[in-house]
C-alpha cells in the first residue's frame, strides 16, 4: 500500500500541528484533520486558528485547501484514508476506577469504534495520543470485533514528543520519531509505510522502530524522566531559599557535568503538562503490583504540587499573612510561554488559593482568551460559587492596566514581554509597599529592588538576611 490519503482524528494541539507539518512536507499526500467539535474545525478554517503556536499560521496557510483540509465530515475522511492517526485527548479519569490517576481512554475508544463502523477497506491505524501500555491491544480488539469481511487493520504506536510553544520546530527538527508495531511481516510493512512518510524530512537514522509496547511505554517514560528533573531542581530550590544558595547557580554548576546536561534544570513555580502522564504511569505500576515503583514516580508529582503550594504560601506570608481585601495581579495564565493552553497551569493553583483567601484578582495573559480564564476558575474542581469568583476577577487586555492599584504582582508565565515592561511606570501606579513574586525567574530582580519593589522569587533569597536559621534566628524582613 502506498499512502495517498491520511485522516487524523482529533484537531487539537497535537493533531493540528502534526498534520499541518506532514501536509507541508508531503505535498503528494492529502491530509484531512477531523474533529467532532464544529467550532474547533471552523477556527482551523478561519484566519484565527484555535491554538497559538509560533510558525503554525504560515504552515497552515501554505497547505490549507491544497493538500490539507479541516473537516467535520469524519465519515468521508475515514472511508478514503489509507492511514488514520488517532490524536484525541486522553485526560485523567475524573470518576470511577482509577479516578484521579488512570488515563481516560473513552475518546480513544470512541475513535476506534468510529473507524470500525465506517471503514470499508484496509487501514493502518496509528495511535498518536499518549496512552497506557497495551492500549493498542484494546484498539485492535474493538476493530477486530467489528471487522467487515475483507477489511484488515494494522495498529501502530507513534507517540508525539512535540512541546507546546515550540511544536513546529520540534516537528520539523525532531530529535527522533518513534514507531512501534507488530513483529509480524504485516506489522513491519505498516511500520515501513509510516517511516516513508516521516522520511520526507526526517533522516532515517532518527526514526527508531520498536515493538508496540516499548513505543507506548517510552512516551510515558520520557515524560516521567523530564518531570523528574524538574521536580529534582525544584526540591533543591527550597533548600536554596533556606540556605542562601542560588538555584540558578546550582543548576548551571550541575548542568555543566556532561553526564547531567543543562536542559530541564530550570526551577520555577511548578506545574507542567506532564502530570497526567506520570499519574498514568503510577496507576499502571500499581495495577502491575509494583507499589515501590508507583511510589517513586508519585513523589515526582507530589514534589510538583509542593512547589506550587510553597510558592503561593510565600506570596500570602509576604503580604502580612492576609490577602483578604487586597488586589493581586496575575501576569500570565498559560502553563508556559508561546501557547494559549491552560491545562495544568500553575496560575489556576495560585488564583484559586488567593481567591479562597479573599483576594481580588486582576489577570492578564497575551494569548489566553478571557472566556478560558473564567472557565478555568469557575470549574467545579476550583470553586463552589462561580458567581462569587466572577465578581472577584477581572481579565485585562494589557499588563499595565492589570497592575494598576494592585498590592502585588504574581508572575506565573515566562512570556518574553514581561521582561521588558516599564516597571518604573508600574511601580508608581501600584499600592505601596509594592510586591513582585517572580514565579519564573525571568525578571531583573536587582533593577526591581532599586525601583522600590519588594521582590521574591524561586530558589534564591533576595531581600532578607541570609542564613536566618543559622545566625541567631533573625526574623525574615520581607
Ligand atoms: P486536545 O484536547 O487539544 O485535542 C483533542 C481533540 O480530539 C479535541 O478537539 C476533541 O474534540 C477531539 N476528539 C475527541 N474524540 C473525538 C472523536 N471521537 N472524533 C473526533 N474528534 C475527537 O488534545 P491534545 O493536546 O492535542 O492531545 C492529544 C493527545 O496527544 C493526548 O493523548 C495527549 O496526551 C497527547 N500529547 C499532547 C501533547 C501536547 O503538548 N498537547 C504532546 C504530546 C502528546
Short mmCIF file of C-alpha atoms and ligand atoms in Angstrom, two decimals:
data_model
loop_
_atom_site.label_atom_id
_atom_site.label_comp_id
_atom_site.label_asym_id
_atom_site.label_seq_id
_atom_site.Cartn_x
_atom_site.Cartn_y
_atom_site.Cartn_z
CA UNK A 1 0.00 0.00 0.00
CA UNK A 2 1.29 3.46 -0.84
CA UNK A 3 -0.17 6.09 1.45
CA UNK A 4 -2.06 8.68 -0.60
CA UNK A 5 -4.59 9.88 1.94
CA UNK A 6 -4.23 10.44 5.67
CA UNK A 7 -7.00 11.15 8.14
CA UNK A 8 -6.29 12.50 11.60
CA UNK A 9 -9.00 12.08 14.24
CA UNK A 10 -8.64 14.97 16.71
CA UNK A 11 -7.81 18.56 15.68
CA UNK A 12 -6.11 19.62 18.91
CA UNK A 13 -2.63 20.73 19.99
CA UNK A 14 -1.14 17.54 18.54
CA UNK A 15 -3.37 16.62 15.58
CA UNK A 16 -3.45 20.15 14.10
CA UNK A 17 0.28 20.99 14.09
CA UNK A 18 1.46 17.43 13.33
CA UNK A 19 -0.77 17.02 10.30
CA UNK A 20 -0.04 20.55 9.07
CA UNK A 21 3.67 19.69 9.02
CA UNK A 22 3.01 16.32 7.32
CA UNK A 23 0.98 18.16 4.64
CA UNK A 24 3.79 20.70 4.21
CA UNK A 25 6.47 18.05 3.84
CA UNK A 26 4.44 15.55 1.78
CA UNK A 27 2.69 17.60 -0.94
CA UNK A 28 1.57 14.45 -2.78
CA UNK A 29 -0.39 13.20 0.24
CA UNK A 30 -3.87 14.52 1.05
CA UNK A 31 -4.23 15.13 4.79
CA UNK A 32 -7.65 15.65 6.39
CA UNK A 33 -7.93 16.53 10.06
CA UNK A 34 -11.35 15.81 11.53
CA UNK A 35 -12.98 16.62 14.85
CA UNK A 36 -16.37 16.26 16.48
CA UNK A 37 -16.14 19.87 17.63
CA UNK A 38 -17.62 22.04 14.86
CA UNK A 39 -16.35 25.23 16.42
CA UNK A 40 -12.75 23.98 16.52
CA UNK A 41 -12.87 22.95 12.85
CA UNK A 42 -14.41 26.31 11.88
CA UNK A 43 -11.49 28.02 13.63
CA UNK A 44 -8.95 25.84 11.81
CA UNK A 45 -10.59 27.01 8.57
CA UNK A 46 -10.51 30.68 9.61
CA UNK A 47 -7.79 33.32 9.94
CA UNK A 48 -7.67 32.86 13.70
CA UNK A 49 -6.55 29.30 14.40
CA UNK A 50 -7.89 27.65 17.58
CA UNK A 51 -4.41 27.29 19.06
CA UNK A 52 -1.49 29.67 19.25
CA UNK A 53 1.80 28.13 18.20
CA UNK A 54 4.70 30.11 16.72
CA UNK A 55 5.06 29.37 12.98
CA UNK A 56 1.82 27.41 12.72
CA UNK A 57 -0.11 30.10 10.81
CA UNK A 58 2.39 30.05 7.95
CA UNK A 59 2.39 26.26 7.64
CA UNK A 60 -1.42 26.13 7.61
CA UNK A 61 -1.64 28.99 5.09
CA UNK A 62 0.81 27.23 2.78
CA UNK A 63 -1.18 23.97 2.64
CA UNK A 64 -4.81 24.58 3.58
CA UNK A 65 -7.15 23.97 0.66
CA UNK A 66 -4.33 22.31 -1.33
CA UNK A 67 -3.46 19.06 0.45
CA UNK A 68 -4.53 19.99 3.99
CA UNK A 69 -8.19 20.01 4.99
CA UNK A 70 -10.02 20.51 8.29
CA UNK A 71 -13.44 18.93 8.36
CA UNK A 72 -16.30 17.61 10.46
CA UNK A 73 -17.11 15.06 7.74
CA UNK A 74 -15.49 12.22 9.66
CA UNK A 75 -17.17 9.52 7.52
CA UNK A 76 -15.64 10.58 4.23
CA UNK A 77 -12.21 11.19 5.71
CA UNK A 78 -12.10 7.73 7.31
CA UNK A 79 -13.56 5.97 4.25
CA UNK A 80 -10.93 7.48 1.94
CA UNK A 81 -7.88 7.28 4.21
CA UNK A 82 -5.11 4.70 3.88
CA UNK A 83 -3.70 5.69 7.23
CA UNK A 84 -5.54 7.14 10.25
CA UNK A 85 -3.91 8.94 13.16
CA UNK A 86 -5.79 8.86 16.46
CA UNK A 87 -4.85 12.16 18.16
CA UNK A 88 -7.72 12.53 20.57
CA UNK A 89 -7.39 13.68 24.16
CA UNK A 90 -6.53 11.23 26.96
CA UNK A 91 -7.23 13.18 30.16
CA UNK A 92 -7.01 11.78 33.67
CA UNK A 93 -10.17 9.94 34.71
CA UNK A 94 -12.36 12.03 36.97
CA UNK A 95 -14.77 9.28 38.00
CA UNK A 96 -14.75 5.53 38.59
CA UNK A 97 -11.91 3.08 38.87
CA UNK A 98 -8.52 4.80 38.82
CA UNK A 99 -10.16 8.23 39.27
CA UNK A 100 -7.54 10.98 39.53
CA UNK A 101 -4.75 8.82 38.09
CA UNK A 102 -5.68 6.49 35.23
CA UNK A 103 -5.91 7.83 31.70
CA UNK A 104 -9.46 8.11 30.44
CA UNK A 105 -9.47 6.20 27.18
CA UNK A 106 -13.08 6.90 26.28
CA UNK A 107 -12.12 9.23 23.42
CA UNK A 108 -9.58 6.74 22.03
CA UNK A 109 -12.18 4.01 22.26
CA UNK A 110 -14.76 6.30 20.64
CA UNK A 111 -12.38 6.97 17.76
CA UNK A 112 -11.69 3.23 17.33
CA UNK A 113 -15.41 2.45 17.27
CA UNK A 114 -15.99 5.15 14.65
CA UNK A 115 -13.24 3.71 12.46
CA UNK A 116 -14.62 0.17 12.86
CA UNK A 117 -18.09 1.32 11.89
CA UNK A 118 -17.08 3.38 8.87
CA UNK A 119 -14.05 1.67 7.29
CA UNK A 120 -14.65 -0.42 4.14
CA UNK A 121 -11.02 -1.05 3.20
CA UNK A 122 -7.66 -1.91 4.84
CA UNK A 123 -6.33 0.77 7.18
CA UNK A 124 -3.19 1.47 9.13
CA UNK A 125 -4.39 2.93 12.43
CA UNK A 126 -1.76 4.95 14.26
CA UNK A 127 -2.05 5.67 17.95
CA UNK A 128 -0.59 9.18 18.39
CA UNK A 129 -2.36 10.03 21.62
CA UNK A 130 -0.40 9.31 24.80
CA UNK A 131 -1.86 6.09 26.15
CA UNK A 132 -1.17 3.42 28.79
CA UNK A 133 0.99 0.48 27.76
CA UNK A 134 -1.06 -2.08 25.81
CA UNK A 135 -3.74 0.41 24.73
CA UNK A 136 -3.07 -0.68 21.14
CA UNK A 137 -4.38 -4.10 22.15
CA UNK A 138 -7.72 -2.55 23.16
CA UNK A 139 -7.93 -0.64 19.87
CA UNK A 140 -7.23 -3.83 17.94
CA UNK A 141 -9.87 -5.73 19.93
CA UNK A 142 -12.50 -3.09 19.12
CA UNK A 143 -11.54 -3.05 15.44
CA UNK A 144 -11.37 -6.87 15.13
CA UNK A 145 -14.68 -7.40 16.92
CA UNK A 146 -16.40 -5.12 14.40
CA UNK A 147 -14.36 -6.05 11.34
CA UNK A 148 -16.13 -6.14 7.98
CA UNK A 149 -15.25 -9.01 5.62
CA UNK A 150 -12.13 -8.27 3.59
CA UNK A 151 -11.05 -5.32 5.76
CA UNK A 152 -7.85 -5.67 7.76
CA UNK A 153 -6.12 -3.37 10.23
CA UNK A 154 -2.61 -2.78 11.41
CA UNK A 155 -2.19 -0.81 14.63
CA UNK A 156 0.96 1.25 15.13
CA UNK A 157 2.12 3.30 18.07
CA UNK A 158 3.71 6.61 17.08
CA UNK A 159 3.74 8.81 20.19
CA UNK A 160 4.24 12.53 19.78
CA UNK A 161 7.12 14.28 21.51
CA UNK A 162 6.41 17.87 20.47
CA UNK A 163 6.30 20.52 23.20
CA UNK A 164 3.69 23.26 23.03
CA UNK A 165 5.25 26.62 22.27
CA UNK A 166 7.91 25.04 20.05
CA UNK A 167 5.72 22.48 18.26
CA UNK A 168 6.54 23.43 14.67
CA UNK A 169 10.27 23.40 15.25
CA UNK A 170 10.00 20.16 17.27
CA UNK A 171 8.10 18.52 14.42
CA UNK A 172 10.37 19.75 11.64
CA UNK A 173 13.62 19.09 13.53
CA UNK A 174 12.52 16.14 15.64
CA UNK A 175 15.20 14.54 17.85
CA UNK A 176 13.66 11.23 16.94
CA UNK A 177 10.48 9.67 15.59
CA UNK A 178 9.35 6.56 17.40
CA UNK A 179 7.25 3.93 15.67
CA UNK A 180 6.12 0.71 17.32
CA UNK A 181 4.29 -2.13 15.65
CA UNK A 182 3.72 -5.85 15.50
CA UNK A 183 6.71 -8.02 14.79
CA UNK A 184 4.77 -9.90 12.05
CA UNK A 185 5.56 -9.23 8.35
CA UNK A 186 2.31 -7.23 8.05
CA UNK A 187 3.25 -5.19 11.12
CA UNK A 188 6.72 -4.50 9.73
CA UNK A 189 5.23 -3.47 6.39
CA UNK A 190 2.94 -0.98 8.14
CA UNK A 191 5.90 0.42 10.07
CA UNK A 192 7.70 0.92 6.76
CA UNK A 193 4.72 2.81 5.33
CA UNK A 194 4.72 5.24 8.24
CA UNK A 195 8.53 5.53 8.07
CA UNK A 196 8.22 6.52 4.41
CA UNK A 197 6.01 9.49 5.39
CA UNK A 198 8.46 10.79 8.00
CA UNK A 199 11.41 10.16 5.69
CA UNK A 200 10.18 13.07 3.56
CA UNK A 201 12.03 15.28 6.08
CA UNK A 202 13.44 13.19 8.96
CA UNK A 203 16.73 11.32 8.34
CA UNK A 204 16.21 7.57 8.57
CA UNK A 205 18.70 7.19 11.43
CA UNK A 206 16.43 9.37 13.57
CA UNK A 207 13.44 7.07 13.04
CA UNK A 208 13.52 4.42 15.72
CA UNK A 209 11.29 1.37 15.36
CA UNK A 210 10.33 -0.92 18.23
CA UNK A 211 7.65 -3.31 19.32
CA UNK A 212 4.30 -1.69 20.13
CA UNK A 213 4.61 -1.90 23.92
CA UNK A 214 8.11 -0.37 24.05
CA UNK A 215 6.87 2.53 21.97
CA UNK A 216 3.85 3.14 24.21
CA UNK A 217 5.91 2.91 27.40
CA UNK A 218 8.71 5.10 26.02
CA UNK A 219 6.39 8.09 25.75
CA UNK A 220 5.33 7.82 29.39
CA UNK A 221 8.93 7.13 30.41
CA UNK A 222 10.26 10.18 28.52
CA UNK A 223 7.75 12.49 30.20
CA UNK A 224 8.41 10.92 33.60
CA UNK A 225 12.18 11.43 33.24
CA UNK A 226 11.72 15.07 32.17
CA UNK A 227 9.33 15.75 35.04
CA UNK A 228 11.73 14.07 37.44
CA UNK A 229 14.46 16.54 36.51
CA UNK A 230 12.13 19.47 37.10
CA UNK A 231 10.95 18.08 40.44
CA UNK A 232 14.57 17.44 41.46
CA UNK A 233 15.69 21.00 40.78
CA UNK A 234 12.52 22.37 42.36
CA UNK A 235 13.22 20.36 45.52
CA UNK A 236 16.69 21.91 45.60
CA UNK A 237 15.20 25.38 45.13
CA UNK A 238 13.59 25.03 48.57
CA UNK A 239 17.00 24.16 50.02
CA UNK A 240 18.50 27.20 48.28
CA UNK A 241 15.93 29.55 49.77
CA UNK A 242 16.65 28.19 53.24
CA UNK A 243 20.42 28.40 52.98
CA UNK A 244 21.36 31.35 50.78
CA UNK A 245 22.39 29.24 47.80
CA UNK A 246 21.09 30.35 44.39
CA UNK A 247 19.29 27.63 42.44
CA UNK A 248 20.29 29.13 39.08
CA UNK A 249 23.94 28.86 40.05
CA UNK A 250 23.41 25.33 41.34
CA UNK A 251 21.61 24.36 38.10
CA UNK A 252 24.42 25.77 35.96
CA UNK A 253 27.06 24.09 38.11
CA UNK A 254 25.48 20.66 37.91
CA UNK A 255 24.36 21.06 34.28
CA UNK A 256 27.97 21.58 33.18
CA UNK A 257 28.57 17.93 34.01
CA UNK A 258 28.11 16.23 30.65
CA UNK A 259 26.53 13.23 32.38
CA UNK A 260 23.77 15.53 33.68
CA UNK A 261 23.43 18.19 30.96
CA UNK A 262 21.81 21.58 31.26
CA UNK A 263 18.30 21.05 29.89
CA UNK A 264 15.20 20.84 32.11
CA UNK A 265 17.01 22.18 35.15
CA UNK A 266 15.08 25.44 35.41
CA UNK A 267 13.41 25.79 38.81
CA UNK A 268 10.06 27.52 38.74
CA UNK A 269 6.63 27.85 40.26
CA UNK A 270 5.80 24.26 39.33
CA UNK A 271 3.06 22.88 37.12
CA UNK A 272 3.67 21.15 33.83
CA UNK A 273 1.91 19.23 31.14
CA UNK A 274 3.48 16.01 32.42
CA UNK A 275 1.26 15.42 35.38
CA UNK A 276 -1.41 13.35 33.68
CA UNK A 277 1.14 11.07 32.03
CA UNK A 278 3.06 10.42 35.25
CA UNK A 279 -0.15 9.77 37.15
CA UNK A 280 -0.98 7.32 34.40
CA UNK A 281 2.42 5.64 34.88
CA UNK A 282 1.82 5.46 38.64
CA UNK A 283 -1.54 3.82 38.06
CA UNK A 284 -0.05 1.30 35.63
CA UNK A 285 2.64 0.40 38.19
CA UNK A 286 0.01 -0.11 40.86
CA UNK A 287 -2.01 -2.33 38.54
CA UNK A 288 1.14 -4.33 37.80
CA UNK A 289 1.61 -4.80 41.55
CA UNK A 290 4.78 -2.71 41.63
CA UNK A 291 3.97 -0.44 44.61
CA UNK A 292 7.58 0.72 45.15
CA UNK A 293 7.86 1.87 41.54
CA UNK A 294 4.47 3.58 41.78
CA UNK A 295 5.53 5.42 44.98
CA UNK A 296 8.78 6.52 43.35
CA UNK A 297 7.01 8.26 40.44
CA UNK A 298 4.18 9.55 42.65
CA UNK A 299 6.80 11.51 44.58
CA UNK A 300 7.72 13.36 41.36
CA UNK A 301 4.11 14.54 41.08
CA UNK A 302 3.92 15.35 44.79
CA UNK A 303 7.06 17.50 44.60
CA UNK A 304 5.45 19.47 41.77
CA UNK A 305 2.36 20.08 43.90
CA UNK A 306 4.55 21.06 46.86
CA UNK A 307 6.37 23.64 44.73
CA UNK A 308 3.10 25.29 43.71
CA UNK A 309 1.77 25.48 47.26
CA UNK A 310 5.13 26.58 48.67
CA UNK A 311 5.22 29.48 46.22
CA UNK A 312 1.63 30.54 46.91
CA UNK A 313 2.18 30.30 50.65
CA UNK A 314 5.17 32.60 50.26
CA UNK A 315 3.01 35.16 48.45
CA UNK A 316 0.43 35.18 51.24
CA UNK A 317 3.01 35.19 54.03
CA UNK A 318 4.85 38.13 52.46
CA UNK A 319 1.64 40.13 52.20
CA UNK A 320 1.45 40.18 56.03
CA UNK A 321 -0.31 36.82 56.08
CA UNK A 322 -3.53 38.10 54.61
CA UNK A 323 -4.70 38.91 51.12
CA UNK A 324 -8.30 39.45 52.10
CA UNK A 325 -9.48 42.71 50.56
CA UNK A 326 -6.22 43.09 48.63
CA UNK A 327 -5.81 43.24 44.88
CA UNK A 328 -3.31 40.89 43.31
CA UNK A 329 -2.28 40.92 39.65
CA UNK A 330 -1.56 37.65 37.92
CA UNK A 331 0.74 38.11 34.95
CA UNK A 332 0.49 35.10 32.66
CA UNK A 333 -2.14 32.39 32.79
CA UNK A 334 -0.90 29.85 30.19
CA UNK A 335 1.06 26.86 31.51
CA UNK A 336 4.15 28.11 29.64
CA UNK A 337 5.05 30.86 27.18
CA UNK A 338 4.15 30.76 23.49
CA UNK A 339 0.96 28.81 24.00
CA UNK A 340 -2.59 29.67 25.00
CA UNK A 341 -3.04 26.27 26.68
CA UNK A 342 -4.07 26.48 30.33
CA UNK A 343 -4.35 22.78 31.14
CA UNK A 344 -2.44 22.07 34.38
CA UNK A 345 -1.25 25.68 34.56
CA UNK A 346 0.15 26.74 37.95
CA UNK A 347 -1.78 30.00 37.55
CA UNK A 348 -5.00 28.13 38.39
CA UNK A 349 -3.49 26.92 41.66
CA UNK A 350 -2.22 30.40 42.54
CA UNK A 351 -5.52 32.06 41.61
CA UNK A 352 -7.62 29.52 43.49
CA UNK A 353 -5.60 29.89 46.69
CA UNK A 354 -5.66 33.69 46.54
CA UNK A 355 -9.41 33.70 45.83
CA UNK A 356 -10.02 31.30 48.73
CA UNK A 357 -8.10 33.76 50.94
CA UNK A 358 -10.37 36.62 49.86
CA UNK A 359 -8.20 38.45 47.31
CA UNK A 360 -9.46 40.30 44.25
CA UNK A 361 -7.57 39.29 41.12
CA UNK A 362 -6.57 41.23 38.01
CA UNK A 363 -5.37 38.85 35.31
CA UNK A 364 -3.52 39.35 32.05
CA UNK A 365 -2.14 36.84 29.56
CA UNK A 366 -1.11 37.71 25.99
CA UNK A 367 -2.70 34.60 24.43
CA UNK A 368 -5.29 33.13 26.77
CA UNK A 369 -8.84 34.21 25.97
CA UNK A 370 -10.89 35.83 28.73
CA UNK A 371 -13.56 33.15 28.37
CA UNK A 372 -10.97 30.42 29.03
CA UNK A 373 -9.77 32.09 32.24
CA UNK A 374 -13.35 32.36 33.54
CA UNK A 375 -14.00 28.78 32.53
CA UNK A 376 -10.87 27.51 34.37
CA UNK A 377 -11.52 29.49 37.54
CA UNK A 378 -15.22 28.69 37.79
CA UNK A 379 -14.76 24.97 37.14
CA UNK A 380 -16.38 22.87 39.91
CA UNK A 381 -12.95 21.46 40.84
CA UNK A 382 -11.75 25.00 41.56
CA UNK A 383 -14.69 26.78 43.14
CA UNK A 384 -18.06 26.21 44.73
CA UNK A 385 -19.52 29.57 43.85
CA UNK A 386 -18.89 30.63 40.23
CA UNK A 387 -20.78 33.90 40.77
CA UNK A 388 -18.55 34.88 43.68
CA UNK A 389 -15.42 34.06 41.64
CA UNK A 390 -16.64 36.03 38.63
CA UNK A 391 -17.09 39.07 40.86
CA UNK A 392 -13.57 38.70 42.26
CA UNK A 393 -11.66 38.51 38.96
CA UNK A 394 -11.17 40.88 36.05
CA UNK A 395 -9.31 39.95 32.88
CA UNK A 396 -7.31 42.71 31.17
CA UNK A 397 -6.02 43.15 27.65
CA UNK A 398 -2.68 44.64 28.70
CA UNK A 399 -0.25 44.27 31.57
CA UNK A 400 -0.26 47.93 32.63
CA UNK A 401 -3.98 48.16 33.34
CA UNK A 402 -3.81 44.80 35.09
CA UNK A 403 -1.16 46.15 37.50
CA UNK A 404 -2.81 49.49 38.32
CA UNK A 405 -3.70 49.86 42.02
CA UNK A 406 -2.57 46.32 42.85
CA UNK A 407 -0.82 45.36 46.07
CA UNK A 408 1.22 42.65 44.41
CA UNK A 409 2.14 41.11 41.06
CA UNK A 410 2.49 37.36 40.77
CA UNK A 411 4.26 36.34 37.57
CA UNK A 412 3.03 32.88 36.59
CA UNK A 413 4.11 32.51 32.92
CA UNK A 414 7.52 33.35 31.43
CA UNK A 415 6.22 35.42 28.46
CA UNK A 416 9.08 37.46 26.95
CA UNK A 417 7.00 40.65 27.01
CA UNK A 418 7.01 40.60 30.83
CA UNK A 419 10.80 41.06 30.81
CA UNK A 420 10.58 44.40 29.04
CA UNK A 421 7.61 46.07 30.74
CA UNK A 422 8.17 49.57 32.11
CA UNK A 423 8.36 48.59 35.78
CA UNK A 424 9.06 52.18 36.78
CA UNK A 425 5.61 53.15 35.48
CA UNK A 426 4.05 50.04 37.01
CA UNK A 427 5.62 50.74 40.41
CA UNK A 428 4.21 54.24 40.53
CA UNK A 429 0.71 53.02 39.74
CA UNK A 430 0.66 50.27 42.38
CA UNK A 431 -0.30 50.32 46.07
CA UNK A 432 2.66 50.53 48.44
CA UNK A 433 4.52 48.57 49.58
CA UNK A 434 4.54 47.07 46.08
CA UNK A 435 5.42 43.40 45.77
CA UNK A 436 6.52 41.27 42.83
CA UNK A 437 6.65 37.48 43.06
CA UNK A 438 8.57 36.15 40.09
CA UNK A 439 7.48 32.54 39.74
CA UNK A 440 9.53 32.03 36.59
CA UNK A 441 12.82 33.72 37.47
CA UNK A 442 12.81 35.89 34.34
CA UNK A 443 12.89 39.44 35.74
CA UNK A 444 15.83 41.68 36.60
CA UNK A 445 15.43 41.46 40.35
CA UNK A 446 18.12 43.95 41.25
CA UNK A 447 16.59 46.60 38.98
CA UNK A 448 13.16 45.98 40.53
CA UNK A 449 14.53 46.28 44.07
CA UNK A 450 16.24 49.54 43.06
CA UNK A 451 12.86 50.84 41.86
CA UNK A 452 11.41 50.17 45.31
CA UNK A 453 9.69 46.81 44.78
CA UNK A 454 9.79 44.05 47.36
CA UNK A 455 10.84 41.07 45.25
CA UNK A 456 10.61 37.36 45.87
CA UNK A 457 11.50 34.57 43.51
CA UNK A 458 12.17 30.84 43.47
CA UNK A 459 15.37 29.29 44.79
CA UNK A 460 17.05 32.49 45.91
CA UNK A 461 16.72 34.78 48.90
CA UNK A 462 16.71 38.32 47.54
CA UNK A 463 15.75 40.58 50.38
CA UNK A 464 16.27 39.10 53.76
CA UNK A 465 19.28 38.41 55.92
CA UNK A 466 20.86 35.20 54.69
CA UNK A 467 21.05 32.07 56.79
CA UNK A 468 18.49 33.38 59.27
CA UNK A 469 18.17 29.94 60.72
CA UNK A 470 21.86 29.52 61.37
CA UNK A 471 22.76 33.00 62.56
CA UNK A 472 20.74 33.62 65.64
CA UNK A 473 17.22 33.40 64.23
CA UNK A 474 16.87 36.97 62.92
CA UNK A 475 13.33 37.09 61.64
CA UNK A 476 12.59 37.37 57.94
CA UNK A 477 12.18 41.03 56.96
CA UNK A 478 10.05 40.51 53.86
P1 LIG B 1 -6.78 18.29 22.56
O1 LIG B 1 -7.77 18.21 23.64
O2 LIG B 1 -6.19 19.63 22.20
O3 LIG B 1 -7.39 17.71 21.21
C1 LIG B 1 -8.09 16.51 21.13
C2 LIG B 1 -9.24 16.69 20.13
O4 LIG B 1 -9.82 15.42 19.88
C3 LIG B 1 -10.37 17.60 20.62
O5 LIG B 1 -10.54 18.68 19.74
C4 LIG B 1 -11.60 16.67 20.64
O6 LIG B 1 -12.79 17.34 20.25
C5 LIG B 1 -11.21 15.64 19.62
N1 LIG B 1 -11.92 14.36 19.72
C6 LIG B 1 -12.14 13.60 20.81
N2 LIG B 1 -12.81 12.49 20.47
C7 LIG B 1 -13.02 12.55 19.13
C8 LIG B 1 -13.64 11.69 18.18
N3 LIG B 1 -14.17 10.51 18.55
N4 LIG B 1 -13.69 12.09 16.89
C9 LIG B 1 -13.16 13.26 16.51
N5 LIG B 1 -12.54 14.11 17.36
C10 LIG B 1 -12.47 13.75 18.65
O7 LIG B 1 -5.62 17.27 22.93
P2 LIG B 1 -4.08 17.34 22.51
O8 LIG B 1 -3.34 18.25 23.42
O9 LIG B 1 -3.96 17.52 21.05
O10 LIG B 1 -3.60 15.89 22.91
C11 LIG B 1 -3.95 14.75 22.15
C12 LIG B 1 -3.14 13.58 22.63
O11 LIG B 1 -1.74 13.83 22.39
C13 LIG B 1 -3.25 13.32 24.13
O12 LIG B 1 -3.17 11.94 24.34
C14 LIG B 1 -2.02 13.99 24.71
O13 LIG B 1 -1.61 13.40 25.91
C15 LIG B 1 -1.01 13.74 23.61
N6 LIG B 1 0.09 14.70 23.57
C16 LIG B 1 -0.15 16.03 23.78
C17 LIG B 1 0.89 16.93 23.70
C18 LIG B 1 0.65 18.37 23.92
O14 LIG B 1 1.64 19.10 24.05
N7 LIG B 1 -0.58 18.85 23.95
C19 LIG B 1 2.27 16.50 23.38
C20 LIG B 1 2.39 15.09 23.13
C21 LIG B 1 1.33 14.24 23.24
#
